Tab-separated table of C-alpha atoms and ligand atoms in Angstrom:
chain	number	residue	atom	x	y	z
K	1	UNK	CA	125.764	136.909	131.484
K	2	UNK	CA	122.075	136.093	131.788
K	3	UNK	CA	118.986	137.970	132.350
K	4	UNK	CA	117.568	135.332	134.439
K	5	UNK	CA	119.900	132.109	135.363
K	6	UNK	CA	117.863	128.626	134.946
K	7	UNK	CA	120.804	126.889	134.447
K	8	UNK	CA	122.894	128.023	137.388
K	9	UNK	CA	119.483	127.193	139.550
K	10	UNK	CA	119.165	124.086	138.380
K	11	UNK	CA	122.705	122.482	138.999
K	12	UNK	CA	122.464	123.640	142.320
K	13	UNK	CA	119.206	121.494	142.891
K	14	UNK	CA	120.077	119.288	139.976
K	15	UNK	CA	119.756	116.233	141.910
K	16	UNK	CA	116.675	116.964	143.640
K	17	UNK	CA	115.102	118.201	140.461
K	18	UNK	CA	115.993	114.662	138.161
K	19	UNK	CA	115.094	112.546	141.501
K	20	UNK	CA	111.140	114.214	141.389
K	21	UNK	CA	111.167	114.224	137.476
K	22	UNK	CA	112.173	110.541	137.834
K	23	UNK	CA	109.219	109.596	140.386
K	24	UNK	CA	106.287	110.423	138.364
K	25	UNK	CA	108.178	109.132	135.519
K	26	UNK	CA	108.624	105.342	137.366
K	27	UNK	CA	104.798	105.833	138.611
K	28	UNK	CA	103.549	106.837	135.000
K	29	UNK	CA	101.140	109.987	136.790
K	30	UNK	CA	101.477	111.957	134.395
K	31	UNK	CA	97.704	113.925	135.101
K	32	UNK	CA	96.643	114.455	138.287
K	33	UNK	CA	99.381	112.448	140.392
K	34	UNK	CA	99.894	113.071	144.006
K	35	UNK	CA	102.184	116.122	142.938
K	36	UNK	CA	99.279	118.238	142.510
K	37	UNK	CA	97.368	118.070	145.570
K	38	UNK	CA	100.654	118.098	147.883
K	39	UNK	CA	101.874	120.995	145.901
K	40	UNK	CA	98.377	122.972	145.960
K	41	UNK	CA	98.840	122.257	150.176
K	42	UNK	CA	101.724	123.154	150.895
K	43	UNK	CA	101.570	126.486	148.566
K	44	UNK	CA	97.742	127.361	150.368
K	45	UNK	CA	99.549	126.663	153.483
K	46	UNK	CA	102.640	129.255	152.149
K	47	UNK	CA	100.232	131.891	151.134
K	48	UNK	CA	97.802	131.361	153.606
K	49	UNK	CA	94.371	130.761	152.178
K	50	UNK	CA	92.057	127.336	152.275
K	51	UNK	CA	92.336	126.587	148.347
K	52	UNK	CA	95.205	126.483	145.873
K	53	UNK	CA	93.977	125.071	142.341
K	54	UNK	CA	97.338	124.075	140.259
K	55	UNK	CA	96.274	124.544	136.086
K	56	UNK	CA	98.218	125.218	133.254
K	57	UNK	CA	99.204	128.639	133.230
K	58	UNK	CA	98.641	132.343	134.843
K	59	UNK	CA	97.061	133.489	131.731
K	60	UNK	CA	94.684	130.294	132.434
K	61	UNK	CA	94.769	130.902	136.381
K	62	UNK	CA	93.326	134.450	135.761
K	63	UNK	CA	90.678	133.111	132.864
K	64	UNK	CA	89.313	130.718	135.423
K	65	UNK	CA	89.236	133.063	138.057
K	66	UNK	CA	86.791	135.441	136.081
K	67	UNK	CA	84.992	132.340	134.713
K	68	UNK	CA	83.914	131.148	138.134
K	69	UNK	CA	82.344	134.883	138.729
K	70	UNK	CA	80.478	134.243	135.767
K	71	UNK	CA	82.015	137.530	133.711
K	72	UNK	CA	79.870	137.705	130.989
K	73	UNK	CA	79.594	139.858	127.458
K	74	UNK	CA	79.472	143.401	128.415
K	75	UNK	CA	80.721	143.202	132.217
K	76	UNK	CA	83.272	145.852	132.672
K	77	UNK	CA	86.573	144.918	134.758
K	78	UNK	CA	88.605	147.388	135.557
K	79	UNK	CA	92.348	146.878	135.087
K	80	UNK	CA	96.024	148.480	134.155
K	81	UNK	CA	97.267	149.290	130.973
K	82	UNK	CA	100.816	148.650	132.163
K	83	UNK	CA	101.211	145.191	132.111
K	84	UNK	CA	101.451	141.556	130.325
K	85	UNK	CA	98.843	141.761	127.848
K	86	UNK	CA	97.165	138.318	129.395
K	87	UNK	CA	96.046	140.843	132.081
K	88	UNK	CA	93.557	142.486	129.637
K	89	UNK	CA	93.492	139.435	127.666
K	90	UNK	CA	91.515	137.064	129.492
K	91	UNK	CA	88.745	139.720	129.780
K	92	UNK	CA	88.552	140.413	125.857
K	93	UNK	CA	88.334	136.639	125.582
K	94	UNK	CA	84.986	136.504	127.571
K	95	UNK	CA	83.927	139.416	125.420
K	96	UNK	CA	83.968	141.790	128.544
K	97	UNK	CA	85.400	144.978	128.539
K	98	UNK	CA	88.641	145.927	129.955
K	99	UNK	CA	88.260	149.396	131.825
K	100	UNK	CA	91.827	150.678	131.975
K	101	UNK	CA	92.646	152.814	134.753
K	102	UNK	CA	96.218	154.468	134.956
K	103	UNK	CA	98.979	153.764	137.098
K	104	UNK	CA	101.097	155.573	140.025
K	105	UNK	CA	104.349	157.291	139.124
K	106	UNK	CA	106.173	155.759	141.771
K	107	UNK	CA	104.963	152.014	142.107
K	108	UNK	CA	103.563	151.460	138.493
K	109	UNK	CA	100.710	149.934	140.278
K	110	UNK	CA	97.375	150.806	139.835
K	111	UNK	CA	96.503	154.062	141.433
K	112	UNK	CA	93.175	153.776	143.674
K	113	UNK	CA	92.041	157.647	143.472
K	114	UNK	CA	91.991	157.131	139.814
K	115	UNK	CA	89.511	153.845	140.307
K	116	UNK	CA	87.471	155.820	142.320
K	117	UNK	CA	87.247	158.328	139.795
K	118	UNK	CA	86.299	155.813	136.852
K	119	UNK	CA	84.074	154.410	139.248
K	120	UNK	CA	82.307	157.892	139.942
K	121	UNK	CA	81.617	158.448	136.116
K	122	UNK	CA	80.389	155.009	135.614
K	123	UNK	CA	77.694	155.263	138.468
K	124	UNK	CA	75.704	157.911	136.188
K	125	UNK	CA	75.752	155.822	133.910
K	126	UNK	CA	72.102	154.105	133.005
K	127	UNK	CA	73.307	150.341	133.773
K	128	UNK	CA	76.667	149.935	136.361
K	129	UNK	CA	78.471	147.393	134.246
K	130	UNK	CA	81.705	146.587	136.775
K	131	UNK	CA	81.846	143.497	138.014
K	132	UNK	CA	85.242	143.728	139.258
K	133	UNK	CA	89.283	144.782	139.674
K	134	UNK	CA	92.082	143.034	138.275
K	135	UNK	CA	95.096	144.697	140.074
K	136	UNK	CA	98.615	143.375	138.742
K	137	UNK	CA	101.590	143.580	141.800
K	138	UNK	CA	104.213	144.262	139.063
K	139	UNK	CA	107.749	143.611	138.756
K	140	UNK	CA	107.166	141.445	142.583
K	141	UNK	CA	105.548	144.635	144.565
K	142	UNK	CA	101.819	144.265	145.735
K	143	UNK	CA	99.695	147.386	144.755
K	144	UNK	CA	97.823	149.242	147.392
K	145	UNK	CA	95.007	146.153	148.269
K	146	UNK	CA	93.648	148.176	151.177
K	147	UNK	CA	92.884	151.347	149.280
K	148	UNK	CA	91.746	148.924	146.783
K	149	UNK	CA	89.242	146.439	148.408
K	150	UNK	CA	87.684	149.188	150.067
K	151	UNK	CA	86.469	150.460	147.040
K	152	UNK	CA	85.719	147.196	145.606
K	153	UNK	CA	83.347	146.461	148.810
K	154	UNK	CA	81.807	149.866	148.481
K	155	UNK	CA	80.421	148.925	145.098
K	156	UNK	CA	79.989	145.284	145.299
K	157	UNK	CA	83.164	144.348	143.277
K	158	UNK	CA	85.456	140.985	143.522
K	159	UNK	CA	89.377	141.662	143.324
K	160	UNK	CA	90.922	139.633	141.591
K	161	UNK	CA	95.090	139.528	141.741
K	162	UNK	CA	97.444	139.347	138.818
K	163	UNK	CA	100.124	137.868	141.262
K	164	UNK	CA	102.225	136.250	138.045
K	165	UNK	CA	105.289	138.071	139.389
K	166	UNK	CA	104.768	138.496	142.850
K	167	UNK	CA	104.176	134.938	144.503
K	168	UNK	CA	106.557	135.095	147.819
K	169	UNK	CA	105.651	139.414	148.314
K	170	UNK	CA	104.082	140.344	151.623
K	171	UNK	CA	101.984	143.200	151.511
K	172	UNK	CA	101.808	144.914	155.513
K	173	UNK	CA	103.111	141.183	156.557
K	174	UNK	CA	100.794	139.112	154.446
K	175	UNK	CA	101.547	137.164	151.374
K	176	UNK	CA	100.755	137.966	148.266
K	177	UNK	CA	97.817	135.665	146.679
K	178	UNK	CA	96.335	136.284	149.981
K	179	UNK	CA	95.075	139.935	149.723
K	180	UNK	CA	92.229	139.768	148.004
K	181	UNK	CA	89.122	137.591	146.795
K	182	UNK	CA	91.303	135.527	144.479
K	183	UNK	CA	94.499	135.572	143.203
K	184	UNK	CA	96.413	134.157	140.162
K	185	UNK	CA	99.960	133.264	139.633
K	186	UNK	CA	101.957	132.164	136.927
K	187	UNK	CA	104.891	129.302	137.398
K	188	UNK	CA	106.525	130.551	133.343
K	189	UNK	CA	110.254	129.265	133.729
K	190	UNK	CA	111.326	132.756	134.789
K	191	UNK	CA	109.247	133.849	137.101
K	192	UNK	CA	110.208	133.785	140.761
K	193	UNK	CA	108.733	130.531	141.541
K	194	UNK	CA	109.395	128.812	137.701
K	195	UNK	CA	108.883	125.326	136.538
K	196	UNK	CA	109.955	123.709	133.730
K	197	UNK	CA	107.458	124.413	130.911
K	198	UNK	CA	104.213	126.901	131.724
K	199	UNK	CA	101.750	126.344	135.172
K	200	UNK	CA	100.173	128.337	137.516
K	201	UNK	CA	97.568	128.655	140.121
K	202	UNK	CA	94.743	130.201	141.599
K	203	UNK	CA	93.995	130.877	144.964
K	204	UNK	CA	90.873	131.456	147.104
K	205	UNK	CA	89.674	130.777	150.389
K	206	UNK	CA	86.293	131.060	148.761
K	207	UNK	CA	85.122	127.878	149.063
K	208	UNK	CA	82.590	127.847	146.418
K	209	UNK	CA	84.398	129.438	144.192
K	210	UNK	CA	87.614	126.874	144.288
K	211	UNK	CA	85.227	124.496	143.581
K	212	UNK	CA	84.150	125.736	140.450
K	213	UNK	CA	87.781	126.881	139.426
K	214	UNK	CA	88.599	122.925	140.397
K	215	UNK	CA	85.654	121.409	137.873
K	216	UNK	CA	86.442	124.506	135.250
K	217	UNK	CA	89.864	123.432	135.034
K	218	UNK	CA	88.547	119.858	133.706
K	219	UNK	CA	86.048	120.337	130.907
K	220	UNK	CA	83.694	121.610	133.847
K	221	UNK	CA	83.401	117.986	135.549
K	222	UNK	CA	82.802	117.023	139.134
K	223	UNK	CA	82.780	113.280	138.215
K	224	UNK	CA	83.775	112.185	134.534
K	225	UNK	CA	81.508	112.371	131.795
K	226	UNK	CA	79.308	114.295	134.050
K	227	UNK	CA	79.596	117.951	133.057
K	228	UNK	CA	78.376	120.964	135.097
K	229	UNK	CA	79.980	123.735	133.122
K	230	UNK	CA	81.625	124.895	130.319
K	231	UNK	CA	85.086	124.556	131.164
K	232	UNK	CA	88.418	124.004	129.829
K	233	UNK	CA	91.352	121.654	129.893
K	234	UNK	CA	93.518	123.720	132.074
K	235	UNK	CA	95.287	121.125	134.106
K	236	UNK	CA	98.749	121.846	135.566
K	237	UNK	CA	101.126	118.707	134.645
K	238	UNK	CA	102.418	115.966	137.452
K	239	UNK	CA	105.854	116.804	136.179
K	240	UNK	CA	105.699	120.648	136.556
K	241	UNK	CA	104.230	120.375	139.813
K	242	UNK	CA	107.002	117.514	140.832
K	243	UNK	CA	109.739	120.099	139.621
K	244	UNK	CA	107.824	122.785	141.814
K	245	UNK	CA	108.051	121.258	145.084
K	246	UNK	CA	111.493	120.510	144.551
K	247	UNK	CA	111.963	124.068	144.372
K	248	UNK	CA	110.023	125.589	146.565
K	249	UNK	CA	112.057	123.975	149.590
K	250	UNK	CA	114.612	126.364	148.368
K	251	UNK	CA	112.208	129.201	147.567
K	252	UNK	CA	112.265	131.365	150.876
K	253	UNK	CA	116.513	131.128	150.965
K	254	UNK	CA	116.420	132.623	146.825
K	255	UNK	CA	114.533	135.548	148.300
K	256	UNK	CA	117.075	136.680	150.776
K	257	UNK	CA	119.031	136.684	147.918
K	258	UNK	CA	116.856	138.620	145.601
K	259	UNK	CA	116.347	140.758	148.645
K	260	UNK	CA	119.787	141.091	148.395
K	261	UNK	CA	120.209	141.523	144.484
K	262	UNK	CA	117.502	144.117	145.012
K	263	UNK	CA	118.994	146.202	147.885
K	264	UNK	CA	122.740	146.271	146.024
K	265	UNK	CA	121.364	147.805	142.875
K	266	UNK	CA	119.140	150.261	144.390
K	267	UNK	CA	122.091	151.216	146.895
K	268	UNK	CA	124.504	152.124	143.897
K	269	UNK	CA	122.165	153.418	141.650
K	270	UNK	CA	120.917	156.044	144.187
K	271	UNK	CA	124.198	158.049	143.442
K	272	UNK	CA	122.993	157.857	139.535
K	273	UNK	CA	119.918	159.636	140.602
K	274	UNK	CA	117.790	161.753	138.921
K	275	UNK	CA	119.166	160.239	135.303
K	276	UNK	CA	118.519	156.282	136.560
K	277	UNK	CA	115.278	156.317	139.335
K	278	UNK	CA	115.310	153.230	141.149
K	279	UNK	CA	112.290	151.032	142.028
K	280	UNK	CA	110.615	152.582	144.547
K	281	UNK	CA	109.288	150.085	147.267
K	282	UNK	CA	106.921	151.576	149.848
K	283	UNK	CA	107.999	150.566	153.547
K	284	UNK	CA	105.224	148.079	154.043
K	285	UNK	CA	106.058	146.135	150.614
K	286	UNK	CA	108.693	142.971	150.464
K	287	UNK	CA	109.199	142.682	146.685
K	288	UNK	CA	110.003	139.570	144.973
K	289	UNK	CA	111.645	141.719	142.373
K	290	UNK	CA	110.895	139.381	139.395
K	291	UNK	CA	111.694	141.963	137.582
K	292	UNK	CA	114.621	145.125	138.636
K	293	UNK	CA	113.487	148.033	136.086
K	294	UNK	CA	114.814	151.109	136.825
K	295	UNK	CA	113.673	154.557	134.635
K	296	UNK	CA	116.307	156.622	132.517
K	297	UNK	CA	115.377	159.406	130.258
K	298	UNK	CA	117.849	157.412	127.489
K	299	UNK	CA	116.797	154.629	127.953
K	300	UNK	CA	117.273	152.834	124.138
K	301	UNK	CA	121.051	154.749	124.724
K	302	UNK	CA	121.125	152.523	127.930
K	303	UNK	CA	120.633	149.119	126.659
K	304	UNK	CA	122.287	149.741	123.370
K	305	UNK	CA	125.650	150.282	125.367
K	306	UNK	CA	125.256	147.121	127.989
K	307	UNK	CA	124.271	144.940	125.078
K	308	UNK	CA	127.795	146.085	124.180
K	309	UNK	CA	129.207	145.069	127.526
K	310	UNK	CA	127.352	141.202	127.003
K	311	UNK	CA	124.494	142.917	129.503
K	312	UNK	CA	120.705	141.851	128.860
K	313	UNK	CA	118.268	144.303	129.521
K	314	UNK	CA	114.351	143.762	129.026
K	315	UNK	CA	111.559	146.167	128.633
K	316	UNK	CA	108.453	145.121	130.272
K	317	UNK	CA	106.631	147.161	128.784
K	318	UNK	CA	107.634	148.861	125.386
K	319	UNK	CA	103.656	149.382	124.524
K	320	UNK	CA	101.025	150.134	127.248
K	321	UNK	CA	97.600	147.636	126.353
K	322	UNK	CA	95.399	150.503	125.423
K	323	UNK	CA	97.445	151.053	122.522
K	324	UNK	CA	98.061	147.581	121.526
K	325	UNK	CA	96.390	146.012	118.106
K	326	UNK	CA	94.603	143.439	119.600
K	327	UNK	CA	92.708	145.827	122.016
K	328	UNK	CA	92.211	148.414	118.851
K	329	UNK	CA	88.171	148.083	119.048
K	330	UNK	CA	88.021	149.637	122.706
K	331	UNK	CA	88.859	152.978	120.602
K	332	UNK	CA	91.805	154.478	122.970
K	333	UNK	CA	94.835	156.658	121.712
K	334	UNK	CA	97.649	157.843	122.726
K	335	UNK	CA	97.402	160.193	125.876
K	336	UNK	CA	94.813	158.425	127.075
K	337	UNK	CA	96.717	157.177	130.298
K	338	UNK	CA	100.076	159.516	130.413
K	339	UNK	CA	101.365	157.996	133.278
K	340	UNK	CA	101.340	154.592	131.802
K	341	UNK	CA	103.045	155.784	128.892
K	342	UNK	CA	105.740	157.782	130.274
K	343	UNK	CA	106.564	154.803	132.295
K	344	UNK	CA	106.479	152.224	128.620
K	345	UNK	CA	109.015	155.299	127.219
K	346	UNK	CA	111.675	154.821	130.102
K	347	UNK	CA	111.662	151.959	131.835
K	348	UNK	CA	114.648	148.919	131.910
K	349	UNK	CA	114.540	146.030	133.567
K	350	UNK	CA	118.412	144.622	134.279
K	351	UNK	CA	119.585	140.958	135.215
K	352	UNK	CA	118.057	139.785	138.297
K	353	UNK	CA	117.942	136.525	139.730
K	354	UNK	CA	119.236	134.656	142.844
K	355	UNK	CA	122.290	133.387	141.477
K	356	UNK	CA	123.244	136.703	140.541
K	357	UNK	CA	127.011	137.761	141.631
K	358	UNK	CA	127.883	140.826	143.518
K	359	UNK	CA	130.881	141.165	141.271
K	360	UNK	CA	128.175	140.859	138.554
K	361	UNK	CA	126.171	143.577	139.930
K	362	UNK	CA	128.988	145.474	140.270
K	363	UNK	CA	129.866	145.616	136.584
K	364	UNK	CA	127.014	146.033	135.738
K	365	UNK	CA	126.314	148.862	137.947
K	366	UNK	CA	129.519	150.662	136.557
K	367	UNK	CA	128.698	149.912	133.060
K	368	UNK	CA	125.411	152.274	133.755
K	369	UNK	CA	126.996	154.668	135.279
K	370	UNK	CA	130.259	155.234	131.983
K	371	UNK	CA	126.902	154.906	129.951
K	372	UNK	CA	125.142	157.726	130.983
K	373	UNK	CA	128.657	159.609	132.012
J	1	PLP	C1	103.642	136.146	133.195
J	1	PLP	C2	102.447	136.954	133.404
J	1	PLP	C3	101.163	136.494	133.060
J	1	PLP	C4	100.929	135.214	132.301
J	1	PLP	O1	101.449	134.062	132.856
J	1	PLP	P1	101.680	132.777	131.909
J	1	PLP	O2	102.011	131.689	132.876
J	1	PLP	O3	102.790	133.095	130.976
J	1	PLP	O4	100.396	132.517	131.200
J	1	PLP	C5	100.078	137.280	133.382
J	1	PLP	N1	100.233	138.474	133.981
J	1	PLP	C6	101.439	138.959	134.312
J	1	PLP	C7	101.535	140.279	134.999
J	1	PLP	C8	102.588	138.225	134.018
J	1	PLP	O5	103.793	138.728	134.321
């Protein structure tokens, strides 16, 4: 058995897949082609926003997202510690400062009170240093972008959304990557909408800013040789986005079925309840469940015993960022964000992806529950 399936997803579009791979191999398009632009339309259209910029990946979506607001040395973004460490990353790298608020119990999502709070303290502070939010809708749930925009426009803030594993979630009926100022999403192999190497994109329907994310992404050109910025070479590859719209025409038919995948485990692990909690998604959420983590108090017990049973399991994530190396000089420790670190101590992710059986499920589901017994 598989965590996630690739191979299962791609014989069932195999022919589709080889047939666009083949294209921009006859036409020899191998930057730039007509991929791009058709795919950044038809995914702006999806999503519903004016601008989708295709570039290489969604640590390099949310880079150029804070480089076209300009974030500086010693702006101050506010983020979560409980996520992919290219959340907090791409701040560090522009020698900003990551401002790490904790998360809710129940989503894992960044919890807006505790923004407001941050936000509070800062204002006493001499100079107000926060530029903006970078709010991650984890595991394919949106986090609370109401509660959170209206504190970003009380203070003059952008929002900015880590959307790397929630493209296809609608928050209150509208897509994710459409919720805030700009969004960023990541097309890594196994995330909901995958290609075939690393890609993302970022979307806006910020005018002004898409056009700066579109010249950032190539060395900071609007014509060649001509260079308005420092910029990078962040373009996303004719092939990847060739293997993307081949997929996407099946994209809205593989989430029924993670719907589905979704709503069978958390049906059958109820009865496990309290020692397995269940993701908890609030009424007005669709998740894309990129990733199914449940909690359990023995947790390393857990995935010791499906290993046993051939059963992958994944932690996303073992160490919370405030704690990480890398991050060392911002001077945290642990107990800093409890709630973030709780969550790092329990939480599971199992297999989940469309192609995923019900007898699968099944097993699996009784392989937790003698586990635990
Ligand atoms: C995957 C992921 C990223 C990074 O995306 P890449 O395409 O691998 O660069 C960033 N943030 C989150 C939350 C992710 O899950």
């Amino acid at each position: 058995m598989n965590f996630v399936d690739l191979k299962r997803q791609y014989m069932s579009y195999k022919e589709e897949i080889d047939r666009a791979i083949a294209a921009v191999l006859n036409s020899a398009g191998f930057i730039m082609g007509p991929e791009i632009k058709e795919l950044e339309e038809q995914l702006a259209a999806y999503v519903g926003v004016k601008h989708a910029i295709g570039v290489s990946s969604g640590t390099d979506a949310l880079l150029l997202a804070l480089m076209a607001y300009d974030i500086k040395p010693g702006d101050e973004i506010i983020t979560t510690p409980f996520s992919f460490i290219a959340t907090a990353e791409v701040i560090s790298l522009l020698k900003a400062k990551p401002v790490f608020a904790d998360i809710e119990d129940s989503t894992y999502n960044l919890d807006p009170a505790k923004i407001a709070g941050i936000i509070e303290q800062k204002k006493k502070a001499e100079e107000f240093r926060i530029k903006g939010i970078i709010a991650v809708s984890l595991y394919g749930q949106c986090a609370d972008f109401d509660a959170l925009n209206s504190i970003a426009q009380r203070h003059g803030l952008f929002v900015l959304e880590d959307a790397c594993q929630s493209f296809g979630a609608t928050y209150k009926d509208r897509r994710s990557c459409s919720l805030t100022d700009v969004a960023a999403t990541s097309f890594f192999p196994s995330k909901p909408l995958g290609c075939y190497g690393d890609g993302g994109m970022v979307f806006t329907s910020d005018d002004s800013l898409a056009g700066k994310v579109r010249h950032l992404r190539e060395h900071g050109s609007q014509k060649r040789y001509e260079h308005k910025y420092v910029g990078l070479n962040s373009r996303l590859d004719t092939i990847q986005a060739a293997v993307l719209l081949a997929k996407f025409r099946h994209f809205e038919d593989e989430l029924i079925l993670r719907q589905k995948c979704g709503a069978y485990y958390t049906e059958k692990l109820k009865n496990l309840q309290p020692k397995v909690i269940p993701p908890a998604i609030l009424a007005h959420n669709r998740s894309v469940y990129a990733q199914y983590s449940i909690r359990v108090k023995r947790r390393d017990h857990l995935a010791e015993s499906l290993k046993k049973d051939g059963i992958p399991t994944a932690i996303h994530y073992p160490k919370p960022l405030h704690l990480q190396t890398a991050l060392d000089y911002l001077g945290h420790r642990p107990g800093d964000f409890p709630v973030s670190e709780a969550v790092a101590g329990e939480i599971l992710s199992l297999p989940m992806h469309p192609f995923l059986t019900e007898d699968e499920q099944s097993f699996i589901v009784d392989r937790i529950a003698s586990a635990l017994a």
